[in-house]
Amino acid sequence: KKEEKERRKLTEFLESTNEILKITNTKVYKEDNINHIIRETAKFYFNGVISYSEGYFVHQFKGYKPDIIIKELNTAVEYKLIRENKEIAIKLDELLIDAKRYTGNHNNKSCIAVLCLSTVVNKTKKEIKEEWNNMNFPKKWELIIISDVEILKISNDKQYE
């Protein structure tokens, strides 16, 4: 099925986040740095790649603004930076709140959460996946975990994302 093949391509693309960041020499201070380069790169592979602000889906996300939307696959992508172990639970909670706000036509819209773990996070992907599974995310939500992302410290004049 073509759609399954395209979804697989999207998953593989998102799983390559760290490689894309390295090849493009992207410095990661906050989630926006990742969102921008992934959105721009995704445009080479998928049709209708936009940011939330461009208005698609707007009425269907009450209080939830996904980072990247891939219209061709009716899929929203949400990136979360994890700087240290203690942030994992916080970010998963934030995602669950987003998931509960995600309204509209559930039948054909899905979300992929991409957790980018810094080099100091030492929880395994398996442990994080178990936490995710225990939280009962909606079936249309999928989790991708990227390890060893070099996340730079923000100087005092820049706000945390």
XYZ file of C-alpha atoms in Angstrom:
161
model
C 0.000 0.000 0.000
C 1.405 3.373 -1.033
C 0.402 5.147 2.166
C 2.145 2.557 4.363
C 5.278 2.913 2.249
C 5.158 6.717 2.644
C 4.625 6.393 6.415
C 7.634 4.079 6.623
C 9.642 6.658 4.654
C 8.557 9.356 7.120
C 9.532 7.203 10.105
C 12.943 6.490 8.588
C 13.380 10.184 7.792
C 12.551 11.212 11.373
C 14.817 8.473 12.747
C 17.623 10.199 10.811
C 17.164 13.464 12.733
C 20.611 13.382 14.338
C 22.336 12.630 11.015
C 20.442 15.528 9.378
C 21.483 17.868 12.211
C 25.131 16.840 11.791
C 25.217 17.050 7.983
C 23.628 20.513 8.065
C 25.872 21.668 10.948
C 22.758 22.665 12.870
C 23.477 23.929 16.363
C 20.711 22.847 18.709
C 19.842 25.216 21.538
C 16.082 24.735 21.502
C 13.363 22.743 19.746
C 12.888 25.452 17.094
C 16.398 24.771 15.772
C 15.425 21.163 15.049
C 11.913 21.966 13.805
C 13.237 24.424 11.240
C 15.889 22.208 9.637
C 13.712 19.068 9.692
C 10.785 20.957 8.169
C 13.003 22.409 5.421
C 14.648 19.048 4.695
C 11.319 17.174 4.725
C 10.114 19.390 1.869
C 12.428 17.447 -0.460
C 10.698 14.173 0.408
C 7.057 14.911 1.199
C 4.282 17.066 -0.192
C 2.631 19.746 1.907
C 5.179 20.137 4.695
C 4.189 23.170 6.744
C 4.436 24.632 10.195
C 1.346 24.984 12.346
C 1.306 28.736 11.799
C 0.502 28.236 8.123
C -3.046 27.390 9.067
C -3.712 23.798 8.064
C -5.476 21.780 10.773
C -5.926 24.952 12.823
C -9.538 24.324 13.776
C -8.748 20.699 14.626
C -6.059 21.382 17.199
C -7.698 23.133 20.097
C -4.834 24.430 22.174
C -2.364 22.070 20.509
C 0.083 23.353 17.906
C 2.203 20.622 16.308
C 5.745 21.548 15.256
C 5.549 20.127 11.742
C 2.585 19.004 9.673
C 2.898 16.683 6.691
C -0.373 17.157 4.830
C 0.284 14.326 2.366
C 0.206 11.828 5.252
C -2.201 13.704 7.549
C 0.491 13.519 10.181
C 1.704 15.974 12.784
C 5.244 15.745 14.157
C 6.119 16.946 17.634
C 9.761 17.314 18.724
C 10.834 17.353 22.373
C 14.376 18.039 23.562
C 15.458 16.075 26.608
C 18.519 17.640 28.207
C 18.706 15.340 31.245
C 17.033 12.251 32.698
C 14.673 14.168 34.973
C 13.107 15.918 31.953
C 11.857 12.680 30.399
C 8.783 12.384 32.643
C 8.023 16.119 32.246
C 8.189 15.970 28.435
C 6.101 12.776 28.290
C 3.482 14.503 30.461
C 3.494 17.506 28.102
C 2.999 15.170 25.138
C 0.121 13.410 26.855
C -1.569 16.772 27.457
C -1.053 17.570 23.748
C -2.482 14.173 22.810
C -5.599 14.814 24.871
C -6.073 18.222 23.251
C -5.732 16.685 19.814
C -9.280 16.826 18.546
C -10.951 16.618 15.185
C -11.052 13.665 12.880
C -9.071 10.948 14.657
C -9.624 8.444 11.875
C -7.019 9.686 9.491
C -4.716 11.967 11.414
C -1.789 10.723 13.373
C 0.994 12.218 15.432
C 4.608 11.219 15.775
C 6.441 12.351 18.888
C 10.203 12.561 18.441
C 12.209 12.695 21.665
C 15.756 13.968 21.147
C 17.927 12.830 24.028
C 21.079 14.778 24.830
C 24.393 13.006 25.217
C 24.023 13.051 29.033
C 20.702 11.182 29.112
C 21.476 7.595 30.048
C 18.008 6.074 30.183
C 17.618 3.437 27.508
C 15.170 3.708 24.631
C 13.506 0.567 26.000
C 12.944 2.198 29.424
C 11.491 5.340 27.838
C 9.277 3.277 25.506
C 7.944 1.382 28.550
C 7.064 4.683 30.250
C 5.315 5.790 27.046
C 3.330 2.536 26.849
C 2.273 2.816 30.503
C 0.837 6.287 29.877
C -1.835 5.055 27.437
C -1.190 7.433 24.579
C -3.883 7.367 21.879
C -3.330 4.693 19.237
C -2.693 7.325 16.570
C 0.386 8.539 18.468
C 3.755 6.995 17.720
C 7.088 7.491 19.495
C 10.538 7.855 17.952
C 13.561 8.252 20.212
C 16.809 9.797 18.990
C 19.903 9.343 21.176
C 23.090 11.359 21.536
C 21.853 14.692 20.228
C 24.306 17.453 21.017
C 22.176 20.053 22.757
C 24.040 23.259 23.513
C 23.557 25.286 26.656
C 21.596 28.480 26.236
C 23.190 31.646 27.508
C 21.153 33.646 30.015
C 19.731 36.021 27.431
C 18.023 33.206 25.483
C 14.963 31.562 26.963
C 14.472 27.846 27.283
C 12.023 26.361 24.814
